[in-house]
Amino acid sequence: MSATAGQVIKCKAAVAWEAGKPLVIEEVEVAPPQKMEVRIKILYTSLCHTDVYFWEAKAQDSVFPRILGHEASGIVESVGEGVTEVAAGDHVLPVFTGECGECAHCKSTESNMCSLLRINTERGVMIGDQKSRFSINGKPIYHFLGTSTFSEYTVLHVGCVAKINPLAPLDKVCVLSCGISTGLGATLNVAKPFKGSSVAVFGLGAVGLGAAEGARLAGASRVIGVDLNTARFEEAKKFGVTEFVNPKDYSKPVQEVIAEMTDGGVDRSVECTGNINAMISAFECVHDGWGVAVLVGVPHKDAVFKTHPVNFLNERTLKGTFFGNYKPRSDLPSVVEMYMNKVRLQSSIFNLQSSLSVNIWLLLVQELEVEKFITHTVPFAEINKAFELMLKGEGLRCVIRME
Ligand code: NAD
Ligand code: ZN
Ligand code: ZN
């Protein structure tokens, strides 16, 4: 048991006091975990666009003061009453949507929308007692997505904590706790392209390139990347994106451009922008008869999806997903293993240096590559730089080191 178990911990956290204002590193008090809760020492966290939306609070309703952050990795410091699934010292990834293990969704093989712990962007308190575990001079600071990882210590419901292989490097796998797994799962678990499919990916940020990575692993023959930011195209080549379309370069709708490129439409499309027009285009660019489109981006709170019903009659399918349909506790450890396979194979190549290594290398490209998503790293004191980079559309994931 850790020396701090059962006690209030004073530590640093980046507090969003007001919408759109730089975060301020403050000393906060973190209460001990209560029944079915876990307190985690966060070691690395990264910025996902969802944090930025709820910090800007332009297109979303948000509560302040709040501790944002949901993509992270850490070590369990202590656990509350009734927690048996994890213990102090375990390496874990926090997840913005949970898995209670008991509800109809958790028991279904098709859903990850846990009735108790599914994503809730408005709640700023713990489910157990409707109180916050964070405070400054007795004044509550609210939680975000049940994770609040922009803090050296945070408290989560145990159902939002995935225990992972302790050998996995936490500075890398932190990015698997939201964006990359979301994109990867949106393709592999929801769009389900077959070998030789054509796949369009709208939005070439980390989530979209996670979706492209899924298309590569599924053996897609064409991956068409769509983005308004041409600077994204060069980076996307590393992720197996074979063709690029910038909607700004055409006078006609991008769905028509894609239909012409693919003789009637792509087999699958995955939307990872949050923009309503891109969502509609992503649906309308799939082939009639069999095309499937998957929406992943978080839309503006007032957005309305408009398309002609005949698009459905013509046998196009529209789906959406949170966290790529992965059940956080049951499935995320195996996504980490997909990356660890790559790490293991890489070390065997290093040791062998023989023609066998060439064969292993061929196997290697089938494994999940996480490093290429991490384009920047900053110390916790410079967390606002991560926001600046995302607002400028520079880089993919910026990892924030807590120590
Ligand atoms: P990002 O900002 O890094 O990438 C988004 C990309 O979309 C950018 O390159 C941008 O230029 C592009 N884009 C914006 N509007 C576009 C348009 N109309 N057409 C084409 N491209 C356009 O963001 P990210 O962190 O990769 O997140 C992507 C989206 O996924 C966000 O909306 C985020 O909130 C959402 N998200 C959803 C889930 C989920 O579970 N459903 C999980 C994580 C993130
Ligand atoms: Zn996210
Ligand atoms: Zn459940």
GROMACS .gro file of C-alpha atoms and ligand atoms in nm:
model
  449
    1MET     CA    1   0.000   0.000   0.000
    2SER     CA    2   0.130   0.348  -0.080
    3ALA     CA    3   0.216   0.593   0.200
    4THR     CA    4  -0.044   0.839   0.074
    5ALA     CA    5  -0.336   0.591   0.067
    6GLY     CA    6  -0.642   0.723   0.247
    7GLN     CA    7  -0.501   1.077   0.264
    8VAL     CA    8  -0.565   1.394   0.072
    9ILE     CA    9  -0.282   1.449  -0.180
   10LYS     CA   10  -0.165   1.799  -0.265
   11CYS     CA   11  -0.030   1.814  -0.619
   12LYS     CA   12  -0.013   2.023  -0.934
   13ALA     CA   13  -0.300   2.036  -1.182
   14ALA     CA   14  -0.366   2.251  -1.490
   15VAL     CA   15  -0.696   2.424  -1.417
   16ALA     CA   16  -0.921   2.569  -1.688
   17TRP     CA   17  -1.077   2.860  -1.494
   18GLU     CA   18  -1.264   3.006  -1.790
   19ALA     CA   19  -1.348   2.915  -2.147
   20GLY     CA   20  -1.065   2.975  -2.392
   21LYS     CA   21  -0.820   3.119  -2.132
   22PRO     CA   22  -0.478   2.952  -2.089
   23LEU     CA   23  -0.476   2.676  -1.826
   24VAL     CA   24  -0.313   2.771  -1.495
   25ILE     CA   25  -0.095   2.526  -1.303
   26GLU     CA   26  -0.233   2.531  -0.947
   27GLU     CA   27  -0.180   2.334  -0.630
   28VAL     CA   28  -0.496   2.126  -0.584
   29GLU     CA   29  -0.613   1.886  -0.318
   30VAL     CA   30  -0.712   1.541  -0.442
   31ALA     CA   31  -0.939   1.349  -0.204
   32PRO     CA   32  -0.887   0.973  -0.154
   33PRO     CA   33  -1.081   0.738  -0.382
   34GLN     CA   34  -1.424   0.636  -0.250
   35LYS     CA   35  -1.619   0.315  -0.307
   36MET     CA   36  -1.538   0.163  -0.652
   37GLU     CA   37  -1.291   0.443  -0.728
   38VAL     CA   38  -0.920   0.445  -0.808
   39ARG     CA   39  -0.663   0.721  -0.755
   40ILE     CA   40  -0.396   0.730  -1.025
   41LYS     CA   41  -0.061   0.903  -1.050
   42ILE     CA   42  -0.062   1.035  -1.406
   43LEU     CA   43   0.280   1.012  -1.576
   44TYR     CA   44   0.195   1.116  -1.931
   45THR     CA   45  -0.107   1.277  -2.089
   46SER     CA   46  -0.171   1.399  -2.442
   47LEU     CA   47  -0.413   1.645  -2.595
   48CYS     CA   48  -0.710   1.529  -2.803
   49HIS     CA   49  -0.933   1.769  -2.995
   50THR     CA   50  -1.225   1.686  -2.762
   51ASP     CA   51  -1.036   1.861  -2.476
   52VAL     CA   52  -1.000   2.170  -2.694
   53TYR     CA   53  -1.374   2.182  -2.779
   54PHE     CA   54  -1.475   2.175  -2.413
   55TRP     CA   55  -1.204   2.425  -2.319
   56GLU     CA   56  -1.313   2.667  -2.596
   57ALA     CA   57  -1.680   2.601  -2.508
   58LYS     CA   58  -1.785   2.766  -2.836
   59ALA     CA   59  -1.955   2.467  -2.991
   60GLN     CA   60  -2.010   2.274  -2.666
   61ASP     CA   61  -2.156   2.344  -2.321
   62SER     CA   62  -1.889   2.312  -2.052
   63VAL     CA   63  -1.856   2.374  -1.677
   64PHE     CA   64  -1.573   2.571  -1.512
   65PRO     CA   65  -1.342   2.565  -1.325
   66ARG     CA   66  -1.251   2.227  -1.462
   67ILE     CA   67  -0.952   1.993  -1.498
   68LEU     CA   68  -0.955   1.871  -1.857
   69GLY     CA   69  -0.762   1.578  -2.010
   70HIS     CA   70  -0.862   1.224  -2.097
   71GLU     CA   71  -0.578   1.069  -2.301
   72ALA     CA   72  -0.314   0.948  -2.055
   73SER     CA   73  -0.119   0.675  -1.880
   74GLY     CA   74  -0.030   0.627  -1.516
   75ILE     CA   75   0.015   0.405  -1.211
   76VAL     CA   76  -0.247   0.322  -0.949
   77GLU     CA   77  -0.166   0.502  -0.621
   78SER     CA   78  -0.452   0.362  -0.413
   79VAL     CA   79  -0.799   0.212  -0.450
   80GLY     CA   80  -1.128   0.266  -0.271
   81GLU     CA   81  -1.364   0.017  -0.106
   82GLY     CA   82  -1.480  -0.270  -0.324
   83VAL     CA   83  -1.209  -0.238  -0.591
   84THR     CA   84  -1.058  -0.577  -0.674
   85GLU     CA   85  -0.975  -0.535  -1.043
   86VAL     CA   86  -0.667  -0.315  -0.992
   87ALA     CA   87  -0.423  -0.253  -0.708
   88ALA     CA   88  -0.156   0.003  -0.613
   89GLY     CA   89   0.135  -0.019  -0.857
   90ASP     CA   90  -0.063  -0.142  -1.158
   91HIS     CA   91   0.003   0.032  -1.489
   92VAL     CA   92  -0.319   0.168  -1.633
   93LEU     CA   93  -0.482   0.379  -1.903
   94PRO     CA   94  -0.778   0.598  -1.803
   95VAL     CA   95  -1.070   0.597  -2.049
   96PHE     CA   96  -1.341   0.860  -2.104
   97THR     CA   97  -1.612   0.597  -2.138
   98GLY     CA   98  -1.636   0.304  -1.899
   99GLU     CA   99  -1.731  -0.058  -1.859
  100CYS     CA  100  -1.923  -0.155  -1.544
  101GLY     CA  101  -1.929  -0.518  -1.660
  102GLU     CA  102  -2.288  -0.573  -1.546
  103CYS     CA  103  -2.532  -0.371  -1.757
  104ALA     CA  104  -2.705  -0.488  -2.077
  105HIS     CA  105  -2.449  -0.299  -2.289
  106CYS     CA  106  -2.151  -0.448  -2.110
  107LYS     CA  107  -2.303  -0.794  -2.150
  108SER     CA  108  -2.372  -0.737  -2.521
  109THR     CA  109  -2.091  -0.829  -2.758
  110GLU     CA  110  -2.204  -0.548  -2.989
  111SER     CA  111  -2.199  -0.243  -2.761
  112ASN     CA  112  -1.951  -0.044  -2.553
  113MET     CA  113  -2.214   0.211  -2.441
  114CYS     CA  114  -2.218   0.111  -2.071
  115SER     CA  115  -2.540   0.237  -1.907
  116LEU     CA  116  -2.356   0.350  -1.595
  117LEU     CA  117  -2.027   0.485  -1.730
  118ARG     CA  118  -2.083   0.588  -2.092
  119ILE     CA  119  -1.931   0.921  -2.195
  120ASN     CA  120  -2.098   1.218  -2.026
  121THR     CA  121  -1.951   1.555  -2.122
  122GLU     CA  122  -2.164   1.760  -1.881
  123ARG     CA  123  -2.098   1.576  -1.556
  124GLY     CA  124  -1.823   1.740  -1.350
  125VAL     CA  125  -1.854   1.516  -1.041
  126MET     CA  126  -1.808   1.152  -0.943
  127ILE     CA  127  -2.101   0.917  -1.001
  128GLY     CA  128  -2.093   0.768  -0.648
  129ASP     CA  129  -2.174   1.079  -0.442
  130GLN     CA  130  -2.213   1.356  -0.703
  131LYS     CA  131  -1.911   1.538  -0.556
  132SER     CA  132  -1.576   1.643  -0.700
  133ARG     CA  133  -1.254   1.491  -0.563
  134PHE     CA  134  -1.057   1.806  -0.659
  135SER     CA  135  -1.054   2.128  -0.458
  136ILE     CA  136  -0.855   2.447  -0.403
  137ASN     CA  137  -0.901   2.601  -0.056
  138GLY     CA  138  -1.216   2.397  -0.010
  139LYS     CA  139  -1.372   2.516  -0.340
  140PRO     CA  140  -1.454   2.232  -0.582
  141ILE     CA  141  -1.282   2.209  -0.919
  142TYR     CA  142  -1.485   1.998  -1.162
  143HIS     CA  143  -1.392   1.677  -1.340
  144PHE     CA  144  -1.400   1.621  -1.718
  145LEU     CA  145  -1.515   1.297  -1.886
  146GLY     CA  146  -1.458   1.116  -1.555
  147THR     CA  147  -1.083   1.127  -1.620
  148SER     CA  148  -0.929   1.479  -1.564
  149THR     CA  149  -0.579   1.372  -1.653
  150PHE     CA  150  -0.421   1.721  -1.658
  151SER     CA  151  -0.336   1.662  -1.291
  152GLU     CA  152  -0.049   1.476  -1.123
  153TYR     CA  153  -0.313   1.270  -0.940
  154THR     CA  154  -0.671   1.202  -1.043
  155VAL     CA  155  -0.963   0.988  -0.928
  156LEU     CA  156  -1.169   0.766  -1.162
  157HIS     CA  157  -1.444   0.509  -1.134
  158VAL     CA  158  -1.275   0.168  -1.157
  159GLY     CA  159  -1.482   0.091  -1.468
  160CYS     CA  160  -1.290   0.364  -1.655
  161VAL     CA  161  -0.947   0.218  -1.577
  162ALA     CA  162  -0.781  -0.035  -1.811
  163LYS     CA  163  -0.499  -0.241  -1.658
  164ILE     CA  164  -0.222  -0.294  -1.915
  165ASN     CA  165   0.102  -0.485  -1.962
  166PRO     CA  166   0.353  -0.332  -1.713
  167LEU     CA  167   0.627  -0.359  -1.979
  168ALA     CA  168   0.445  -0.120  -2.216
  169PRO     CA  169   0.624   0.218  -2.230
  170LEU     CA  170   0.380   0.462  -2.069
  171ASP     CA  171   0.519   0.760  -2.263
  172LYS     CA  172   0.403   0.592  -2.585
  173VAL     CA  173   0.086   0.402  -2.497
  174CYS     CA  174  -0.078   0.709  -2.338
  175VAL     CA  175  -0.199   0.801  -2.689
  176LEU     CA  176  -0.389   0.471  -2.708
  177SER     CA  177  -0.626   0.575  -2.431
  178CYS     CA  178  -0.840   0.778  -2.672
  179GLY     CA  179  -0.761   0.905  -3.022
  180ILE     CA  180  -0.566   0.629  -3.191
  181SER     CA  181  -0.774   0.343  -3.051
  182THR     CA  182  -1.088   0.537  -3.149
  183GLY     CA  183  -0.977   0.573  -3.512
  184LEU     CA  184  -0.834   0.223  -3.529
  185GLY     CA  185  -1.149   0.065  -3.384
  186ALA     CA  186  -1.378   0.279  -3.601
  187THR     CA  187  -1.220   0.110  -3.903
  188LEU     CA  188  -1.152  -0.241  -3.770
  189ASN     CA  189  -1.462  -0.288  -3.552
  190VAL     CA  190  -1.724  -0.071  -3.720
  191ALA     CA  191  -1.644   0.005  -4.087
  192LYS     CA  192  -1.486  -0.343  -4.126
  193PRO     CA  193  -1.323  -0.306  -4.467
  194PHE     CA  194  -1.218  -0.626  -4.639
  195LYS     CA  195  -0.886  -0.695  -4.813
  196GLY     CA  196  -0.861  -0.482  -5.125
  197SER     CA  197  -1.128  -0.229  -5.013
  198SER     CA  198  -1.116   0.142  -5.086
  199VAL     CA  199  -1.147   0.355  -4.771
  200ALA     CA  200  -1.190   0.735  -4.745
  201VAL     CA  201  -1.073   0.900  -4.422
  202PHE     CA  202  -1.204   1.252  -4.351
  203GLY     CA  203  -0.972   1.445  -4.119
  204LEU     CA  204  -0.605   1.349  -4.097
  205GLY     CA  205  -0.540   1.428  -3.730
  206ALA     CA  206  -0.440   1.147  -3.492
  207VAL     CA  207  -0.791   0.999  -3.489
  208GLY     CA  208  -0.815   0.994  -3.869
  209LEU     CA  209  -0.466   0.852  -3.906
  210GLY     CA  210  -0.562   0.586  -3.647
  211ALA     CA  211  -0.848   0.503  -3.885
  212ALA     CA  212  -0.600   0.494  -4.177
  213GLU     CA  213  -0.378   0.262  -3.972
  214GLY     CA  214  -0.682   0.034  -3.931
  215ALA     CA  215  -0.737   0.037  -4.308
  216ARG     CA  216  -0.372  -0.056  -4.362
  217LEU     CA  217  -0.398  -0.344  -4.113
  218ALA     CA  218  -0.721  -0.465  -4.280
  219GLY     CA  219  -0.542  -0.477  -4.616
  220ALA     CA  220  -0.729  -0.192  -4.789
  221SER     CA  221  -0.585  -0.123  -5.134
  222ARG     CA  222  -0.675   0.248  -5.153
  223VAL     CA  223  -0.688   0.490  -4.862
  224ILE     CA  224  -0.809   0.835  -4.967
  225GLY     CA  225  -0.728   1.107  -4.715
  226VAL     CA  226  -0.951   1.416  -4.711
  227ASP     CA  227  -0.846   1.729  -4.522
  228LEU     CA  228  -0.872   2.108  -4.557
  229ASN     CA  229  -0.516   2.143  -4.428
  230THR     CA  230  -0.277   2.040  -4.708
  231ALA     CA  231   0.011   2.038  -4.456
  232ARG     CA  232  -0.142   1.714  -4.318
  233PHE     CA  233  -0.084   1.524  -4.643
  234GLU     CA  234   0.293   1.474  -4.614
  235GLU     CA  235   0.263   1.322  -4.264
  236ALA     CA  236  -0.031   1.103  -4.370
  237LYS     CA  237   0.185   0.921  -4.627
  238LYS     CA  238   0.357   0.745  -4.335
  239PHE     CA  239   0.020   0.599  -4.241
  240GLY     CA  240  -0.048   0.433  -4.573
  241VAL     CA  241  -0.276   0.705  -4.712
  242THR     CA  242  -0.242   0.658  -5.087
  243GLU     CA  243  -0.432   0.959  -5.229
  244PHE     CA  244  -0.525   1.305  -5.106
  245VAL     CA  245  -0.820   1.532  -5.163
  246ASN     CA  246  -0.852   1.887  -5.036
  247PRO     CA  247  -1.220   1.988  -5.077
  248LYS     CA  248  -1.105   2.349  -5.118
  249ASP     CA  249  -0.940   2.258  -5.451
  250TYR     CA  250  -1.275   2.174  -5.616
  251SER     CA  251  -1.587   2.366  -5.706
  252LYS     CA  252  -1.808   2.057  -5.669
  253PRO     CA  253  -1.888   1.870  -5.345
  254VAL     CA  254  -1.609   1.639  -5.231
  255GLN     CA  255  -1.842   1.338  -5.236
  256GLU     CA  256  -1.874   1.382  -5.613
  257VAL     CA  257  -1.496   1.409  -5.650
  258ILE     CA  258  -1.452   1.083  -5.458
  259ALA     CA  259  -1.729   0.907  -5.653
  260GLU     CA  260  -1.548   0.996  -5.978
  261MET     CA  261  -1.212   0.876  -5.843
  262THR     CA  262  -1.357   0.539  -5.737
  263ASP     CA  263  -1.610   0.450  -6.005
  264GLY     CA  264  -1.917   0.524  -5.795
  265GLY     CA  265  -1.788   0.562  -5.440
  266VAL     CA  266  -1.561   0.411  -5.177
  267ASP     CA  267  -1.639   0.084  -5.002
  268ARG     CA  268  -1.596   0.241  -4.657
  269SER     CA  269  -1.549   0.589  -4.517
  270VAL     CA  270  -1.455   0.710  -4.169
  271GLU     CA  271  -1.520   1.070  -4.062
  272CYS     CA  272  -1.279   1.212  -3.801
  273THR     CA  273  -1.328   1.590  -3.825
  274GLY     CA  274  -1.625   1.693  -3.607
  275ASN     CA  275  -1.747   1.906  -3.900
  276ILE     CA  276  -2.109   1.845  -4.002
  277ASN     CA  277  -2.046   1.901  -4.374
  278ALA     CA  278  -1.763   1.649  -4.368
  279MET     CA  279  -1.999   1.403  -4.195
  280ILE     CA  280  -2.256   1.439  -4.473
  281SER     CA  281  -1.988   1.408  -4.743
  282ALA     CA  282  -1.844   1.100  -4.571
  283PHE     CA  283  -2.184   0.933  -4.593
  284GLU     CA  284  -2.265   1.042  -4.947
  285CYS     CA  285  -1.927   0.932  -5.086
  286VAL     CA  286  -1.977   0.561  -5.013
  287HIS     CA  287  -2.077   0.326  -5.293
  288ASP     CA  288  -2.445   0.237  -5.322
  289GLY     CA  289  -2.532  -0.126  -5.258
  290TRP     CA  290  -2.265  -0.192  -4.996
  291GLY     CA  291  -2.092   0.126  -4.878
  292VAL     CA  292  -2.060   0.190  -4.504
  293ALA     CA  293  -1.977   0.528  -4.348
  294VAL     CA  294  -1.874   0.569  -3.983
  295LEU     CA  295  -1.895   0.901  -3.793
  296VAL     CA  296  -1.636   0.959  -3.521
  297GLY     CA  297  -1.592   1.339  -3.489
  298VAL     CA  298  -1.769   1.521  -3.205
  299PRO     CA  299  -2.020   1.755  -3.372
  300HIS     CA  300  -2.120   2.113  -3.281
  301LYS     CA  301  -2.397   2.096  -3.019
  302ASP     CA  302  -2.655   2.240  -3.265
  303ALA     CA  303  -2.544   2.039  -3.571
  304VAL     CA  304  -2.811   1.866  -3.782
  305PHE     CA  305  -2.729   1.584  -4.025
  306LYS     CA  306  -2.919   1.633  -4.350
  307THR     CA  307  -2.921   1.391  -4.643
  308HIS     CA  308  -3.180   1.263  -4.886
  309PRO     CA  309  -3.344   0.939  -4.762
  310VAL     CA  310  -3.290   0.783  -5.104
  311ASN     CA  311  -2.922   0.755  -5.008
  312PHE     CA  312  -3.031   0.494  -4.753
  313LEU     CA  313  -3.275   0.325  -4.991
  314ASN     CA  314  -2.982   0.287  -5.227
  315GLU     CA  315  -2.827   0.063  -4.962
  316ARG     CA  316  -2.570   0.286  -4.807
  317THR     CA  317  -2.519   0.239  -4.431
  318LEU     CA  318  -2.443   0.512  -4.178
  319LYS     CA  319  -2.295   0.428  -3.839
  320GLY     CA  320  -2.127   0.614  -3.553
  321THR     CA  321  -1.899   0.513  -3.270
  322PHE     CA  322  -1.744   0.618  -2.945
  323PHE     CA  323  -1.398   0.483  -2.870
  324GLY     CA  324  -1.403   0.266  -3.182
  325ASN     CA  325  -1.651   0.026  -3.018
  326TYR     CA  326  -1.374  -0.102  -2.789
  327LYS     CA  327  -1.486  -0.201  -2.440
  328PRO     CA  328  -1.228  -0.010  -2.238
  329ARG     CA  329  -1.136  -0.267  -1.975
  330SER     CA  330  -1.179  -0.584  -2.183
  331ASP     CA  331  -1.036  -0.466  -2.516
  332LEU     CA  332  -0.786  -0.185  -2.459
  333PRO     CA  333  -0.516  -0.415  -2.312
  334SER     CA  334  -0.515  -0.606  -2.642
  335VAL     CA  335  -0.470  -0.282  -2.842
  336VAL     CA  336  -0.164  -0.216  -2.624
  337GLU     CA  337  -0.047  -0.569  -2.711
  338MET     CA  338  -0.078  -0.489  -3.084
  339TYR     CA  339   0.182  -0.219  -3.020
  340MET     CA  340   0.390  -0.448  -2.795
  341ASN     CA  341   0.405  -0.705  -3.078
  342LYS     CA  342   0.579  -0.441  -3.280
  343VAL     CA  343   0.821  -0.364  -2.995
  344ARG     CA  344   0.896  -0.736  -2.947
  345LEU     CA  345   0.954  -0.794  -3.319
  346GLN     CA  346   1.174  -0.489  -3.344
  347SER     CA  347   1.403  -0.617  -3.069
  348SER     CA  348   1.426  -0.961  -3.231
  349ILE     CA  349   1.529  -0.799  -3.561
  350PHE     CA  350   1.795  -0.606  -3.375
  351ASN     CA  351   1.928  -0.932  -3.228
  352LEU     CA  352   1.909  -1.148  -3.540
  353GLN     CA  353   2.047  -0.934  -3.823
  354SER     CA  354   1.994  -1.226  -4.063
  355SER     CA  355   1.778  -1.291  -4.369
  356LEU     CA  356   1.518  -1.414  -4.123
  357SER     CA  357   1.498  -1.055  -4.004
  358VAL     CA  358   1.365  -0.955  -4.346
  359ASN     CA  359   1.073  -1.192  -4.299
  360ILE     CA  360   1.014  -1.062  -3.951
  361TRP     CA  361   1.022  -0.711  -4.088
  362LEU     CA  362   0.743  -0.805  -4.327
  363LEU     CA  363   0.543  -0.924  -4.029
  364LEU     CA  364   0.631  -0.609  -3.845
  365VAL     CA  365   0.443  -0.383  -4.083
  366GLN     CA  366   0.124  -0.560  -3.978
  367GLU     CA  367   0.166  -0.435  -3.623
  368LEU     CA  368   0.041  -0.114  -3.468
  369GLU     CA  369   0.293   0.167  -3.492
  370VAL     CA  370   0.241   0.422  -3.218
  371GLU     CA  371   0.558   0.634  -3.226
  372LYS     CA  372   0.470   0.803  -3.553
  373PHE     CA  373   0.160   0.960  -3.394
  374ILE     CA  374   0.371   1.142  -3.133
  375THR     CA  375   0.505   1.455  -3.302
  376HIS     CA  376   0.569   1.675  -2.996
  377THR     CA  377   0.651   1.641  -2.626
  378VAL     CA  378   0.635   1.919  -2.366
  379PRO     CA  379   0.684   1.936  -1.987
  380PHE     CA  380   0.367   1.984  -1.777
  381ALA     CA  381   0.458   2.350  -1.712
  382GLU     CA  382   0.419   2.413  -2.089
  383ILE     CA  383   0.084   2.241  -2.136
  384ASN     CA  384  -0.062   2.549  -2.308
  385LYS     CA  385   0.184   2.490  -2.596
  386ALA     CA  386  -0.002   2.166  -2.672
  387PHE     CA  387  -0.323   2.371  -2.713
  388GLU     CA  388  -0.146   2.622  -2.940
  389LEU     CA  389  -0.014   2.341  -3.162
  390MET     CA  390  -0.357   2.183  -3.199
  391LEU     CA  391  -0.523   2.516  -3.275
  392LYS     CA  392  -0.262   2.581  -3.547
  393GLY     CA  393  -0.317   2.229  -3.688
  394GLU     CA  394   0.051   2.143  -3.631
  395GLY     CA  395   0.158   1.790  -3.550
  396LEU     CA  396  -0.059   1.497  -3.443
  397ARG     CA  397  -0.023   1.421  -3.075
  398CYS     CA  398   0.166   1.630  -2.822
  399VAL     CA  399   0.259   1.424  -2.516
  400ILE     CA  400   0.275   1.618  -2.188
  401ARG     CA  401   0.528   1.483  -1.935
  402MET     CA  402   0.406   1.521  -1.579
  403GLU     CA  403   0.754   1.486  -1.423
  404NAD     P1  404  -0.738   1.706  -3.507
  404NAD     O1  405  -0.775   1.849  -3.491
  404NAD     O2  406  -0.598   1.666  -3.479
  404NAD     O3  407  -0.775   1.655  -3.655
  404NAD     C1  408  -0.893   1.693  -3.722
  404NAD     C2  409  -0.860   1.713  -3.870
  404NAD     O4  410  -0.983   1.737  -3.942
  404NAD     C3  411  -0.770   1.834  -3.899
  404NAD     O5  412  -0.658   1.793  -3.974
  404NAD     C4  413  -0.860   1.931  -3.976
  404NAD     O6  414  -0.789   2.008  -4.071
  404NAD     C5  415  -0.958   1.833  -4.043
  404NAD     N1  416  -1.086   1.894  -4.083
  404NAD     C6  417  -1.164   1.982  -4.014
  404NAD     N2  418  -1.275   2.012  -4.086
  404NAD     C7  419  -1.268   1.941  -4.202
  404NAD     C8  420  -1.352   1.930  -4.317
  404NAD     N3  421  -1.467   1.998  -4.325
  404NAD     N4  422  -1.313   1.847  -4.416
  404NAD     C9  423  -1.197   1.777  -4.409
  404NAD     N5  424  -1.112   1.785  -4.303
  404NAD    C10  425  -1.147   1.867  -4.201
  404NAD     O7  426  -0.840   1.625  -3.411
  404NAD     P2  427  -0.833   1.475  -3.353
  404NAD     O8  428  -0.781   1.480  -3.213
  404NAD     O9  429  -0.774   1.385  -3.454
  404NAD    O10  430  -0.992   1.444  -3.337
  404NAD    C11  431  -1.073   1.433  -3.453
  404NAD    C12  432  -1.221   1.433  -3.415
  404NAD    O11  433  -1.253   1.311  -3.344
  404NAD    C13  434  -1.261   1.546  -3.318
  404NAD    O12  435  -1.391   1.590  -3.354
  404NAD    C14  436  -1.263   1.476  -3.184
  404NAD    O13  437  -1.346   1.545  -3.089
  404NAD    C15  438  -1.323   1.344  -3.223
  404NAD     N6  439  -1.305   1.230  -3.131
  404NAD    C16  440  -1.408   1.142  -3.121
  404NAD    C17  441  -1.396   1.031  -3.041
  404NAD    C18  442  -1.505   0.929  -3.033
  404NAD    O14  443  -1.496   0.837  -2.951
  404NAD     N7  444  -1.608   0.937  -3.117
  404NAD    C19  445  -1.276   1.011  -2.968
  404NAD    C20  446  -1.171   1.102  -2.986
  404NAD    C21  447  -1.186   1.211  -3.067
  405ZN      ZN  448  -1.017   1.205  -2.710
  406ZN      ZN  449  -2.200  -0.134  -1.808
   0.00000   0.00000   0.00000
